[in-house]
Coordinates of C-alpha atoms in Angstrom, one line a residue:
X1 CA 60.9 -57.8 -54.2
X2 CA 62.0 -61.5 -54.3
X3 CA 59.4 -64.0 -53.0
X4 CA 59.8 -64.6 -49.3
X5 CA 58.0 -66.3 -46.4
X6 CA 58.0 -63.1 -44.5
X7 CA 54.2 -63.0 -44.8
X8 CA 51.3 -61.9 -42.6
X9 CA 48.2 -64.2 -42.5
X10 CA 44.7 -62.8 -42.1
X11 CA 41.6 -64.9 -41.9
X12 CA 38.3 -65.8 -40.3
X13 CA 38.3 -69.7 -40.3
X14 CA 36.6 -69.7 -43.7
X15 CA 38.7 -67.3 -45.8
X16 CA 42.4 -66.7 -45.4
X17 CA 45.2 -64.8 -47.2
X18 CA 48.9 -64.1 -47.0
X19 CA 50.1 -60.5 -47.3
X20 CA 53.7 -59.7 -48.2
X21 CA 56.0 -56.9 -46.8
X22 CA 54.8 -54.5 -49.6
X23 CA 51.2 -54.9 -48.4
X24 CA 50.2 -57.2 -51.3
X25 CA 47.8 -60.1 -51.2
X26 CA 50.1 -62.8 -52.7
X27 CA 48.1 -65.9 -51.6
X28 CA 44.4 -66.8 -51.0
X29 CA 42.3 -69.6 -52.3
X30 CA 38.6 -69.9 -53.0
X31 CA 36.1 -71.2 -52.2
X32 CA 38.1 -73.0 -49.5
X33 CA 41.6 -73.1 -48.2
X34 CA 42.3 -76.1 -50.5
X35 CA 40.7 -74.5 -53.5
X36 CA 42.0 -72.6 -56.6
X37 CA 44.4 -69.7 -55.6
X38 CA 42.8 -66.6 -56.9
X39 CA 45.9 -64.8 -55.5
X40 CA 48.5 -67.2 -56.7
X41 CA 51.5 -64.8 -56.9
X42 CA 53.5 -66.5 -54.1
X43 CA 54.1 -69.2 -56.7
X44 CA 54.1 -66.9 -59.7
X45 CA 56.2 -64.0 -61.1
X46 CA 57.6 -61.1 -59.2
X47 CA 55.3 -58.1 -59.6
X48 CA 58.2 -55.7 -59.1
X49 CA 60.2 -57.2 -61.9
X50 CA 57.5 -58.5 -64.3
X51 CA 54.8 -56.1 -65.6
X52 CA 52.6 -59.0 -66.6
X53 CA 52.7 -60.7 -63.2
X54 CA 49.3 -61.9 -62.0
X55 CA 47.6 -63.3 -58.9
X56 CA 48.1 -60.4 -56.5
X57 CA 46.3 -57.4 -54.9
X58 CA 48.6 -54.5 -54.4
X59 CA 48.1 -51.0 -53.0
X60 CA 51.0 -48.8 -54.0
X61 CA 52.1 -45.3 -53.2
X62 CA 53.9 -43.1 -55.8
X63 CA 57.5 -42.5 -54.9
X64 CA 57.2 -44.9 -52.1
X65 CA 59.8 -44.7 -49.4
X66 CA 58.8 -46.8 -46.3
X67 CA 56.5 -49.6 -45.3
X68 CA 55.7 -50.7 -41.8
X69 CA 53.4 -53.5 -40.7
X70 CA 51.9 -54.7 -37.5
X71 CA 48.8 -56.6 -36.3
X72 CA 46.2 -54.8 -34.2
X73 CA 46.9 -56.2 -30.7
X74 CA 45.5 -59.7 -30.1
X75 CA 43.9 -60.0 -33.5
X76 CA 44.7 -61.2 -37.0
X77 CA 43.9 -57.7 -38.4
X78 CA 46.9 -56.2 -40.3
X79 CA 47.8 -52.6 -40.4
X80 CA 50.2 -51.6 -43.2
X81 CA 51.5 -48.0 -43.3
X82 CA 53.1 -46.8 -46.5
X83 CA 54.9 -43.4 -46.8
X84 CA 56.3 -41.5 -49.7
X85 CA 59.5 -39.5 -49.8
X86 CA 57.7 -36.3 -48.9
X87 CA 56.2 -37.8 -45.7
X88 CA 52.7 -38.3 -47.1
X89 CA 51.4 -41.6 -45.7
X90 CA 48.5 -44.0 -45.9
X91 CA 47.3 -46.8 -43.8
X92 CA 45.9 -50.0 -45.1
X93 CA 43.8 -52.2 -42.7
X94 CA 43.3 -55.8 -43.9
X95 CA 41.0 -58.4 -42.3
X96 CA 38.4 -61.0 -42.9
X97 CA 35.2 -60.3 -40.9
X98 CA 34.3 -62.6 -38.0
X99 CA 31.9 -61.9 -35.2
X100 CA 28.8 -63.2 -33.6
X101 CA 25.5 -62.2 -35.4
X102 CA 22.0 -63.7 -35.1
X103 CA 23.1 -66.3 -32.7
X104 CA 25.9 -67.7 -34.9
X105 CA 29.4 -66.7 -36.2
X106 CA 29.5 -64.5 -39.3
X107 CA 32.6 -65.6 -41.3
X108 CA 32.0 -65.2 -45.0
X109 CA 34.5 -65.8 -47.8
X110 CA 35.3 -62.1 -47.8
X111 CA 38.3 -59.8 -47.6
X112 CA 38.1 -56.1 -46.5
X113 CA 40.7 -53.5 -47.2
X114 CA 40.4 -49.9 -45.8
X115 CA 42.8 -47.4 -47.2
X116 CA 43.0 -44.3 -45.0
X117 CA 45.0 -41.1 -45.5
X118 CA 47.4 -40.5 -42.5
X119 CA 49.4 -37.4 -43.4
X120 CA 49.8 -35.3 -46.4
X121 CA 48.2 -36.3 -49.7
X122 CA 49.6 -39.5 -51.2
X123 CA 48.9 -40.8 -54.7
X124 CA 47.9 -44.5 -54.7
X125 CA 47.5 -47.2 -57.4
X126 CA 45.4 -50.3 -56.7
X127 CA 46.3 -53.3 -58.8
X128 CA 43.8 -56.2 -58.4
X129 CA 44.7 -59.2 -60.5
X130 CA 43.1 -62.5 -59.4
X131 CA 43.8 -65.6 -61.5
X132 CA 41.8 -68.8 -62.3
X133 CA 42.7 -72.4 -62.8
X134 CA 46.0 -72.3 -60.9
X135 CA 47.4 -69.2 -62.6
X136 CA 46.4 -70.3 -66.1
X137 CA 44.9 -66.8 -66.9
X138 CA 43.5 -63.7 -65.3
X139 CA 40.0 -63.9 -64.0
X140 CA 37.4 -62.5 -66.5
X141 CA 35.6 -59.4 -65.2
X142 CA 32.5 -57.4 -65.6
X143 CA 31.8 -54.0 -64.0
X144 CA 29.0 -52.0 -62.5
X145 CA 28.9 -48.5 -61.1
X146 CA 30.4 -49.6 -57.8
X147 CA 31.6 -53.1 -58.3
X148 CA 33.8 -55.5 -60.3
X149 CA 32.8 -59.1 -60.7
X150 CA 35.7 -61.7 -61.1
X151 CA 34.4 -64.8 -62.9
X152 CA 35.7 -68.0 -64.5
X153 CA 37.1 -69.8 -61.6
X154 CA 35.7 -72.2 -59.0
X155 CA 33.8 -69.3 -57.5
X156 CA 32.8 -65.8 -58.6
X157 CA 33.8 -63.0 -56.3
X158 CA 32.5 -59.4 -56.4
X159 CA 34.5 -56.4 -55.4
X160 CA 32.3 -53.6 -54.0
X161 CA 34.1 -50.3 -53.5
X162 CA 33.5 -46.5 -53.0
X163 CA 36.6 -45.8 -55.1
X164 CA 36.1 -45.0 -58.8
X165 CA 35.8 -48.4 -60.5
X166 CA 37.7 -47.2 -63.5
X167 CA 40.7 -46.3 -61.3
X168 CA 40.9 -50.0 -60.4
X169 CA 40.3 -51.4 -63.8
X170 CA 42.7 -49.0 -65.4
X171 CA 45.2 -49.3 -62.6
X172 CA 45.5 -45.5 -62.4
X173 CA 47.1 -43.5 -59.7
X174 CA 44.8 -41.1 -57.8
X175 CA 45.0 -38.8 -54.8
X176 CA 43.8 -40.4 -51.6
X177 CA 41.8 -37.6 -50.0
X178 CA 39.4 -39.8 -48.0
X179 CA 39.1 -43.3 -46.8
X180 CA 38.5 -45.9 -49.5
X181 CA 36.7 -49.1 -48.6
X182 CA 36.9 -52.4 -50.6
X183 CA 34.9 -55.5 -49.8
X184 CA 35.9 -58.6 -52.0
X185 CA 33.4 -61.3 -51.3
X186 CA 30.4 -63.3 -52.5
X187 CA 28.8 -62.4 -55.8
X188 CA 25.9 -60.6 -54.2
X189 CA 24.8 -57.0 -54.1
X190 CA 26.1 -55.0 -51.1
X191 CA 22.8 -53.5 -49.7
X192 CA 24.3 -51.2 -47.1
X193 CA 26.5 -48.2 -46.6
X194 CA 29.8 -49.7 -47.6
X195 CA 32.2 -47.6 -45.6
X196 CA 30.0 -47.6 -42.4
X197 CA 29.5 -51.3 -42.7
X198 CA 33.2 -52.1 -43.2
X199 CA 34.1 -49.8 -40.2
X200 CA 31.4 -51.7 -38.1
X201 CA 32.8 -55.1 -39.2
X202 CA 36.3 -53.9 -38.3
X203 CA 35.2 -52.9 -34.8
X204 CA 33.2 -56.2 -34.2
X205 CA 35.9 -58.3 -35.6
X206 CA 38.5 -56.7 -33.3
X207 CA 36.2 -57.3 -30.4
X208 CA 35.7 -61.0 -31.3
X209 CA 39.4 -61.8 -31.4
X210 CA 40.3 -59.9 -28.3
X211 CA 37.5 -61.6 -26.5
X212 CA 38.8 -65.0 -27.7
X213 CA 42.3 -64.2 -26.7
X214 CA 41.1 -63.2 -23.2
X215 CA 39.9 -66.7 -22.6
X216 CA 43.4 -68.2 -23.1
X217 CA 45.4 -69.3 -20.2
X218 CA 48.8 -68.0 -21.4
X219 CA 52.2 -68.5 -19.7
X220 CA 53.7 -65.6 -17.9
X221 CA 56.7 -65.3 -20.3
X222 CA 56.5 -65.0 -24.1
X223 CA 52.9 -64.0 -24.1
X224 CA 52.9 -62.1 -27.4
X225 CA 54.5 -65.0 -29.1
X226 CA 52.1 -67.6 -27.7
X227 CA 49.0 -65.4 -28.5
X228 CA 50.1 -64.9 -32.1
X229 CA 50.8 -68.6 -32.6
X230 CA 47.4 -69.4 -31.1
X231 CA 45.5 -67.0 -33.2
X232 CA 47.3 -68.4 -36.3
X233 CA 46.4 -72.0 -35.4
X234 CA 42.8 -70.9 -35.2
X235 CA 43.1 -69.4 -38.6
X236 CA 44.1 -72.8 -39.9
X237 CA 40.8 -74.3 -38.9
X238 CA 38.0 -74.7 -41.5
X239 CA 35.2 -74.1 -39.0
X240 CA 32.4 -75.3 -41.2
X241 CA 33.5 -79.0 -40.8
X242 CA 36.0 -78.8 -37.9
X243 CA 39.0 -79.7 -40.0
X244 CA 42.4 -78.2 -39.3
X245 CA 44.8 -77.8 -42.1
X246 CA 48.6 -78.4 -41.7
X247 CA 49.5 -75.1 -43.5
X248 CA 47.8 -72.4 -45.6
X249 CA 50.2 -73.0 -48.6
X250 CA 51.3 -75.6 -51.1
X251 CA 54.6 -76.3 -52.8
X252 CA 57.0 -74.1 -50.8
X253 CA 60.1 -76.3 -51.1
X254 CA 61.9 -77.6 -48.1
X255 CA 65.1 -76.2 -49.5
X256 CA 66.2 -74.6 -52.7
X257 CA 65.7 -76.8 -55.7
X258 CA 64.8 -79.8 -53.6
X259 CA 61.6 -81.0 -55.4
X260 CA 60.3 -81.6 -51.9
X261 CA 57.2 -79.4 -52.7
X262 CA 54.1 -80.6 -51.0
X263 CA 50.5 -79.5 -50.7
X264 CA 49.7 -79.0 -47.0
X265 CA 46.2 -77.5 -47.3
X266 CA 44.5 -80.6 -45.9
X267 CA 43.7 -82.0 -42.6
X268 CA 46.3 -84.4 -41.3
X269 CA 44.9 -86.2 -38.3
X270 CA 48.3 -86.2 -36.7
X271 CA 48.9 -82.5 -37.1
X272 CA 45.4 -81.7 -36.0
X273 CA 46.0 -83.8 -32.8
X274 CA 49.1 -81.7 -32.0
X275 CA 47.1 -78.5 -32.7
X276 CA 44.3 -79.3 -30.2
X277 CA 46.8 -80.6 -27.7
X278 CA 48.6 -77.3 -27.7
X279 CA 45.5 -75.2 -27.6
X280 CA 44.2 -77.3 -24.8
X281 CA 47.2 -76.3 -22.8
X282 CA 46.0 -72.7 -23.3
X283 CA 42.4 -73.6 -22.4
X284 CA 41.0 -73.1 -25.8
X285 CA 38.3 -75.8 -25.9
X286 CA 36.4 -74.4 -29.0
X287 CA 38.8 -75.8 -31.6
X288 CA 38.8 -79.2 -29.8
X289 CA 35.1 -79.5 -29.8
X290 CA 34.7 -78.6 -33.4
X291 CA 37.5 -80.9 -34.5
X292 CA 35.9 -83.8 -32.6
X293 CA 32.8 -83.3 -34.7
X294 CA 35.1 -83.8 -37.8
X295 CA 36.7 -86.9 -36.2
X296 CA 33.4 -88.5 -35.2
X297 CA 32.1 -88.1 -38.7
X298 CA 35.3 -89.7 -40.1
X299 CA 35.2 -92.6 -37.6
X300 CA 31.5 -93.3 -38.5
X301 CA 32.3 -93.4 -42.2
X302 CA 35.2 -95.8 -41.9
X303 CA 33.2 -98.2 -39.6
X304 CA 36.3 -99.8 -38.1
X305 CA 38.2 -100.1 -41.4
X306 CA 41.2 -98.3 -42.8
X307 CA 41.6 -94.7 -41.9
X308 CA 43.8 -92.4 -44.0
X309 CA 46.4 -90.1 -42.5
X310 CA 44.8 -87.1 -44.1
X311 CA 41.5 -85.9 -45.7
X312 CA 40.1 -82.9 -47.4
X313 CA 38.6 -80.2 -45.2
X314 CA 35.2 -81.5 -46.3
X315 CA 36.3 -85.1 -45.4
X316 CA 37.1 -85.9 -49.0
X317 CA 39.2 -89.1 -49.1
X318 CA 40.7 -88.7 -52.6
X319 CA 43.3 -86.1 -52.9
X320 CA 45.0 -87.1 -56.1
X321 CA 48.3 -85.4 -56.6
X322 CA 49.1 -83.6 -59.8
X323 CA 51.1 -80.6 -61.1
X324 CA 49.8 -77.1 -61.8
X325 CA 51.9 -76.4 -64.9
X326 CA 50.9 -72.7 -65.2
X327 CA 52.7 -71.5 -62.1
X328 CA 56.5 -71.6 -62.0
X329 CA 56.7 -72.1 -58.3
X330 CA 58.2 -70.3 -55.4
X331 CA 61.2 -68.3 -56.8
X332 CA 60.7 -70.5 -59.9
X333 CA 61.3 -73.7 -57.9
X334 CA 58.6 -76.0 -59.1
X335 CA 56.8 -78.2 -59.4
X336 CA 53.6 -76.8 -57.9
X337 CA 51.7 -79.7 -56.5
X338 CA 47.9 -79.9 -56.0
X339 CA 46.7 -82.8 -53.9
X340 CA 48.9 -85.1 -51.8
X341 CA 49.8 -88.7 -52.5
X342 CA 50.1 -89.3 -48.8
X343 CA 46.4 -90.0 -48.7
X344 CA 47.2 -93.4 -50.1
X345 CA 49.7 -94.2 -47.4
X346 CA 49.6 -96.6 -44.4
X347 CA 50.4 -94.4 -41.4
X348 CA 49.4 -96.4 -38.4
X349 CA 50.1 -93.7 -35.8
X350 CA 46.9 -92.0 -37.0
X351 CA 44.7 -94.5 -34.9
X352 CA 46.4 -93.3 -31.8
X353 CA 46.0 -89.7 -32.6
X354 CA 42.3 -90.1 -33.2
X355 CA 41.9 -91.5 -29.7
X356 CA 44.3 -89.1 -28.1
X357 CA 42.4 -86.2 -29.6
X358 CA 39.1 -87.7 -28.4
X359 CA 39.8 -88.9 -24.9
X360 CA 39.7 -85.5 -23.2
X361 CA 36.0 -85.3 -24.0
X362 CA 35.4 -88.1 -21.6
X363 CA 36.8 -86.1 -18.7
X364 CA 36.4 -82.4 -19.5
X365 CA 33.4 -80.9 -17.8
X366 CA 33.7 -77.6 -19.7
X367 CA 32.6 -79.0 -23.0
X368 CA 29.1 -78.4 -24.4
X369 CA 29.0 -82.0 -25.5
X370 CA 30.9 -84.4 -23.3
X371 CA 31.7 -87.8 -24.9
X372 CA 29.1 -90.5 -24.6
X373 CA 29.2 -94.3 -24.3
X374 CA 28.2 -94.3 -28.0
X375 CA 31.4 -92.3 -28.8
X376 CA 33.4 -94.9 -26.8
X377 CA 31.9 -97.8 -28.7
X378 CA 32.9 -96.1 -32.0
X379 CA 36.4 -95.4 -30.8
X380 CA 36.8 -99.1 -29.8
X381 CA 36.7 -99.9 -33.5
X382 CA 39.7 -97.5 -33.9
X383 CA 41.4 -99.1 -31.0
X384 CA 41.0 -102.6 -32.6
X385 CA 42.7 -101.3 -35.7
X386 CA 45.5 -99.9 -33.6
X387 CA 46.1 -103.2 -31.9
X388 CA 45.9 -105.1 -35.1
X389 CA 48.5 -102.9 -36.9
X390 CA 50.9 -102.0 -34.0
X391 CA 53.6 -104.3 -35.3
X392 CA 53.0 -103.9 -39.0
X393 CA 55.0 -101.8 -41.5
X394 CA 53.9 -98.3 -42.6
X395 CA 55.3 -95.2 -44.2
X396 CA 55.9 -93.5 -40.8
X397 CA 54.9 -90.0 -39.8
X398 CA 57.5 -88.7 -42.1
X399 CA 55.6 -90.2 -45.1
X400 CA 58.4 -92.0 -46.8
X401 CA 57.3 -92.6 -50.4
X402 CA 59.8 -95.4 -51.3
X403 CA 60.1 -97.7 -48.2
X404 CA 58.2 -99.2 -45.3
X405 CA 59.2 -100.4 -41.9
X406 CA 57.6 -101.1 -38.5
X407 CA 58.2 -97.6 -37.0
X408 CA 58.5 -97.2 -33.3
X409 CA 56.6 -93.9 -33.2
X410 CA 53.6 -95.6 -35.0
X411 CA 53.7 -98.5 -32.6
X412 CA 53.8 -96.2 -29.6
X413 CA 50.8 -94.3 -30.9
X414 CA 49.0 -97.6 -31.2
X415 CA 49.9 -98.3 -27.6
X416 CA 48.6 -94.9 -26.6
X417 CA 45.3 -95.8 -28.4
X418 CA 44.8 -98.8 -26.2
X419 CA 46.0 -97.2 -23.0
X420 CA 43.7 -94.1 -23.3
X421 CA 40.8 -96.4 -24.2
X422 CA 41.3 -98.0 -20.9
X423 CA 41.2 -94.6 -19.1
X424 CA 38.0 -93.7 -20.9
X425 CA 36.4 -97.1 -20.1
X426 CA 37.2 -96.6 -16.4
X427 CA 35.7 -93.1 -16.4
X428 CA 32.5 -94.5 -17.9
X429 CA 32.4 -97.3 -15.3
X430 CA 33.0 -100.0 -17.9
X431 CA 35.4 -102.1 -15.9
X432 CA 35.4 -105.1 -18.3
X433 CA 36.3 -102.9 -21.2
X434 CA 39.0 -101.1 -19.1
X435 CA 40.6 -104.4 -18.3
X436 CA 40.4 -105.4 -22.0
X437 CA 42.1 -102.3 -23.2
X438 CA 44.7 -102.2 -20.4
X439 CA 45.6 -105.8 -21.2
X440 CA 46.0 -104.9 -24.9
X441 CA 48.1 -101.9 -24.0
X442 CA 50.4 -104.1 -21.9
X443 CA 50.8 -106.5 -24.9
X444 CA 51.7 -103.7 -27.3
X445 CA 54.1 -102.2 -24.7
X446 CA 55.9 -105.6 -24.3
X447 CA 56.3 -105.8 -28.1
X448 CA 57.7 -102.3 -28.4
X449 CA 60.1 -102.7 -25.5
X450 CA 61.3 -106.1 -27.0
X451 CA 61.6 -105.0 -30.6
X452 CA 62.3 -101.3 -30.6
X453 CA 65.0 -101.5 -28.0
X454 CA 68.5 -102.0 -29.5
X455 CA 70.5 -103.7 -26.7
X456 CA 73.8 -103.4 -28.7
X457 CA 73.4 -99.6 -29.0
X458 CA 71.7 -99.3 -25.6
X459 CA 68.8 -97.1 -26.9
X460 CA 65.5 -97.2 -28.7
X461 CA 65.6 -97.3 -32.5
X462 CA 63.3 -95.7 -35.0
X463 CA 62.3 -99.1 -36.4
X464 CA 61.8 -102.5 -34.9
X465 CA 65.0 -104.4 -35.1
X466 CA 66.8 -101.5 -36.6
X467 CA 69.4 -98.9 -35.6
X468 CA 68.1 -95.7 -37.2
X469 CA 67.7 -92.4 -35.4
X470 CA 64.5 -90.4 -35.7
X471 CA 63.5 -87.2 -33.8
X472 CA 60.1 -88.7 -33.2
X473 CA 61.7 -90.9 -30.5
X474 CA 61.7 -87.8 -28.4
X475 CA 57.9 -88.1 -28.3
X476 CA 58.0 -91.3 -26.2
X477 CA 58.0 -89.1 -23.1
X478 CA 55.2 -86.8 -24.3
X479 CA 52.8 -89.7 -24.7
X480 CA 53.9 -91.2 -21.3
X481 CA 55.4 -94.4 -22.8
X482 CA 58.5 -93.8 -20.8
X483 CA 59.4 -91.5 -17.9
X484 CA 61.8 -88.6 -18.6
X485 CA 64.2 -90.0 -16.0
X486 CA 64.2 -93.5 -17.4
X487 CA 67.8 -94.4 -18.2
X488 CA 66.7 -95.9 -21.5
X489 CA 65.2 -92.5 -22.5
X490 CA 68.2 -90.6 -21.4
X491 CA 70.4 -92.8 -23.6
X492 CA 67.9 -92.3 -26.5
X493 CA 67.8 -88.5 -26.1
X494 CA 71.6 -88.3 -26.1
X495 CA 71.8 -90.4 -29.3
X496 CA 69.2 -88.5 -31.1
X497 CA 70.8 -85.1 -30.2
X498 CA 74.3 -86.4 -31.2
X499 CA 73.1 -87.8 -34.5
X500 CA 70.5 -85.4 -35.6
X501 CA 71.3 -82.0 -34.2
X502 CA 72.9 -79.4 -36.5
X503 CA 74.0 -76.4 -34.5
X504 CA 70.8 -75.3 -32.7
X505 CA 68.5 -77.2 -35.0
X506 CA 67.2 -80.7 -35.4
X507 CA 66.7 -83.0 -38.4
X508 CA 63.9 -85.4 -38.6
X509 CA 66.3 -88.1 -39.8
X510 CA 69.7 -88.0 -41.3
X511 CA 69.5 -90.9 -43.8
X512 CA 68.7 -90.3 -47.5
X513 CA 65.1 -90.7 -48.6
X514 CA 63.3 -90.6 -51.9
X515 CA 64.7 -87.1 -52.6
X516 CA 68.3 -87.5 -51.2
X517 CA 69.7 -86.3 -47.9
X518 CA 67.8 -83.6 -46.0
X519 CA 69.4 -80.2 -46.2
X520 CA 67.3 -78.2 -43.8
X521 CA 66.2 -78.7 -40.2
X522 CA 62.6 -79.5 -39.2
X523 CA 61.3 -76.9 -36.8
X524 CA 59.0 -79.1 -34.7
X525 CA 61.9 -81.5 -34.0
X526 CA 63.9 -78.6 -32.5
X527 CA 61.0 -77.8 -30.2
X528 CA 60.8 -81.6 -29.3
X529 CA 64.5 -81.4 -28.4
X530 CA 63.9 -78.3 -26.2
X531 CA 61.2 -80.2 -24.3
X532 CA 63.5 -83.2 -23.8
X533 CA 66.4 -81.0 -22.6
X534 CA 64.1 -79.4 -20.1
X535 CA 62.7 -82.7 -18.8
X536 CA 66.1 -84.1 -18.5
X537 CA 67.2 -81.2 -16.3
X538 CA 68.9 -79.0 -18.9
X539 CA 66.5 -76.2 -18.5
X540 CA 68.8 -73.3 -19.1
X541 CA 70.1 -74.8 -22.3
X542 CA 66.5 -75.4 -23.3
X543 CA 65.6 -71.7 -22.7
X544 CA 68.5 -70.5 -24.8
X545 CA 67.5 -72.8 -27.6
X546 CA 63.9 -71.6 -27.3
X547 CA 65.0 -68.0 -27.6
X548 CA 67.0 -68.9 -30.7
X549 CA 63.9 -70.3 -32.3
X550 CA 61.8 -67.2 -31.4
X551 CA 64.5 -65.1 -33.0
X552 CA 64.0 -67.0 -36.3
X553 CA 60.3 -66.1 -36.6
X554 CA 59.0 -63.9 -39.4
X555 CA 57.9 -60.3 -38.8
X556 CA 54.4 -61.7 -38.2
X557 CA 55.8 -63.9 -35.3
X558 CA 55.4 -67.1 -37.2
X559 CA 57.4 -70.1 -38.5
X560 CA 57.3 -72.3 -41.5
X561 CA 58.1 -76.0 -41.6
X562 CA 61.9 -76.0 -42.1
X563 CA 64.9 -73.8 -41.5
X564 CA 68.4 -73.6 -43.0
X565 CA 71.1 -75.0 -40.9
X566 CA 72.6 -71.6 -40.5
X567 CA 69.3 -70.2 -39.4
X568 CA 69.4 -67.6 -42.2
X569 CA 66.2 -68.6 -44.0
X570 CA 62.8 -70.4 -43.5
X571 CA 61.6 -73.0 -46.0
X572 CA 58.6 -75.2 -46.4
X573 CA 54.9 -74.4 -46.1
X574 CA 53.7 -71.5 -44.1
X575 CA 52.4 -70.9 -41.5
X576 CA 53.2 -74.4 -40.3
X577 CA 50.9 -75.6 -37.5
X578 CA 53.5 -78.2 -36.3
X579 CA 56.0 -75.4 -35.6
X580 CA 53.5 -73.1 -33.9
X581 CA 52.4 -76.0 -31.7
X582 CA 56.1 -76.4 -30.7
X583 CA 56.4 -72.8 -29.8
X584 CA 53.3 -72.9 -27.5
X585 CA 54.2 -76.2 -25.8
X586 CA 57.7 -75.0 -25.1
X587 CA 56.6 -71.6 -23.8
X588 CA 54.1 -73.2 -21.4
X589 CA 56.7 -75.7 -20.3
X590 CA 59.7 -73.3 -19.8
X591 CA 57.9 -70.2 -18.5
X592 CA 58.2 -68.9 -14.9
X593 CA 54.9 -69.5 -13.1
X594 CA 52.4 -66.7 -12.6
X595 CA 52.9 -67.2 -8.9
X596 CA 56.4 -65.7 -9.2
X597 CA 54.9 -62.3 -9.9
X598 CA 51.5 -62.3 -8.1

């Protein structure tokens, strides 16, 4: 089948994989989400058309007729049912184990596949073809009586199975007469009953995720969509360090042949801020607390100096961008990029997002570790940078590679940094510091109102002294820079909608950039428009537009970064945290209250 973003993610906050509509693993990286893709087929050759295709893990039924897929309720555990033309059927259960054990969370770099007979006797073939060095070659393998080791890449993985090993190495078809268990994980002996252990792990992983979902404060309407988005946002967290990646993939183009192929498997501080903000609205404090550990470590390392817009999940500052020449790319649309040049950018909004992410910890009594006065002192260094840079040019949140301006969104985020530090200081009883930061916030506000406002056009502009439109202007309400009923904001919303809306969907901007004019809409911007419509009194229109976006999700209930203007196809990296954040925020804003049914 042609490559598609109609993919189901599984994971455990250490390992993750994407499974296609044929039940194949087509994307998974090791030893981390930003590592070498051992399953690289999403950017490789079509296994159905190319016998030599590599980088996938398929379970196929002879004379296959039908495939259905669904998640176990309130989990990222995928159930794929495959039937042949006689009615014989099998069930494949895919998951990454995650549950509490010995006082901590067990979340290994491991994937479990259980193949169960459902009806009749189907013949199955298992093709397991991991690659190394970005698709350069198949992984070398050694075998034992019940295992296969895959070596030669960044990490060695071992498949332990109760199926005949030669059936797998020879890719032979065989009758599925009883359940087959497969555990692909660390290169260690599996010193337990494989089938019983995998069944126990399935039960405990199911219980973990359903217990986590039970803690969420979901809206009355669109609960299934919100829960699926929340689970997937959690899968984008690298729990060991607290990092949250922007997406699980690299190099899915923003539109056909665009060359806009970026590596999103890193932690953008901006994207992570939006993730924790959305999950906070659902009451999920665990990701916030873990992410704040990541932030505090970054702030300590920078010591009041330059902070990059993104880092590796292990806080690596250098993410040098290069091409992986052995992979042709999604549908052959290269290049495949590894690393991201944006780590070199100046993006001044990041200082605001650090403080916006952190300030809740000064007020939230639920947290295991409330913020301290020492945390406040460290954040003041970030605030000083925000004040210093609020009127200086940068690459903007859209990461322009060929030009710089003083961007209104960046300046507003610098204002938010000063404003929220004033709030935190007051909470700590530091009135002199509260006065200091409130004064600075007022200074930054005055600069923005004087220089971002275009009196000739009667609206805010995307750049100081300019006339450009930018969907990020819709965020001025969300950060409380202006009220939704402010006439200046009403005029700005009207101009942004008129200039950037294409049917139901929104562009980031309409001007050409380093790669020409945008040819797809940016999903988070459409959700920003929905919020603005609702806040400006156009709630019914907002609900209709929200339903339109829900209808564009994949079968897994998820969205990528971009969408074609006609809504026919998703583009860009997947699953995109920005887009899922927008879904959650709009659902919580638009839903009828629980009081309406209680």
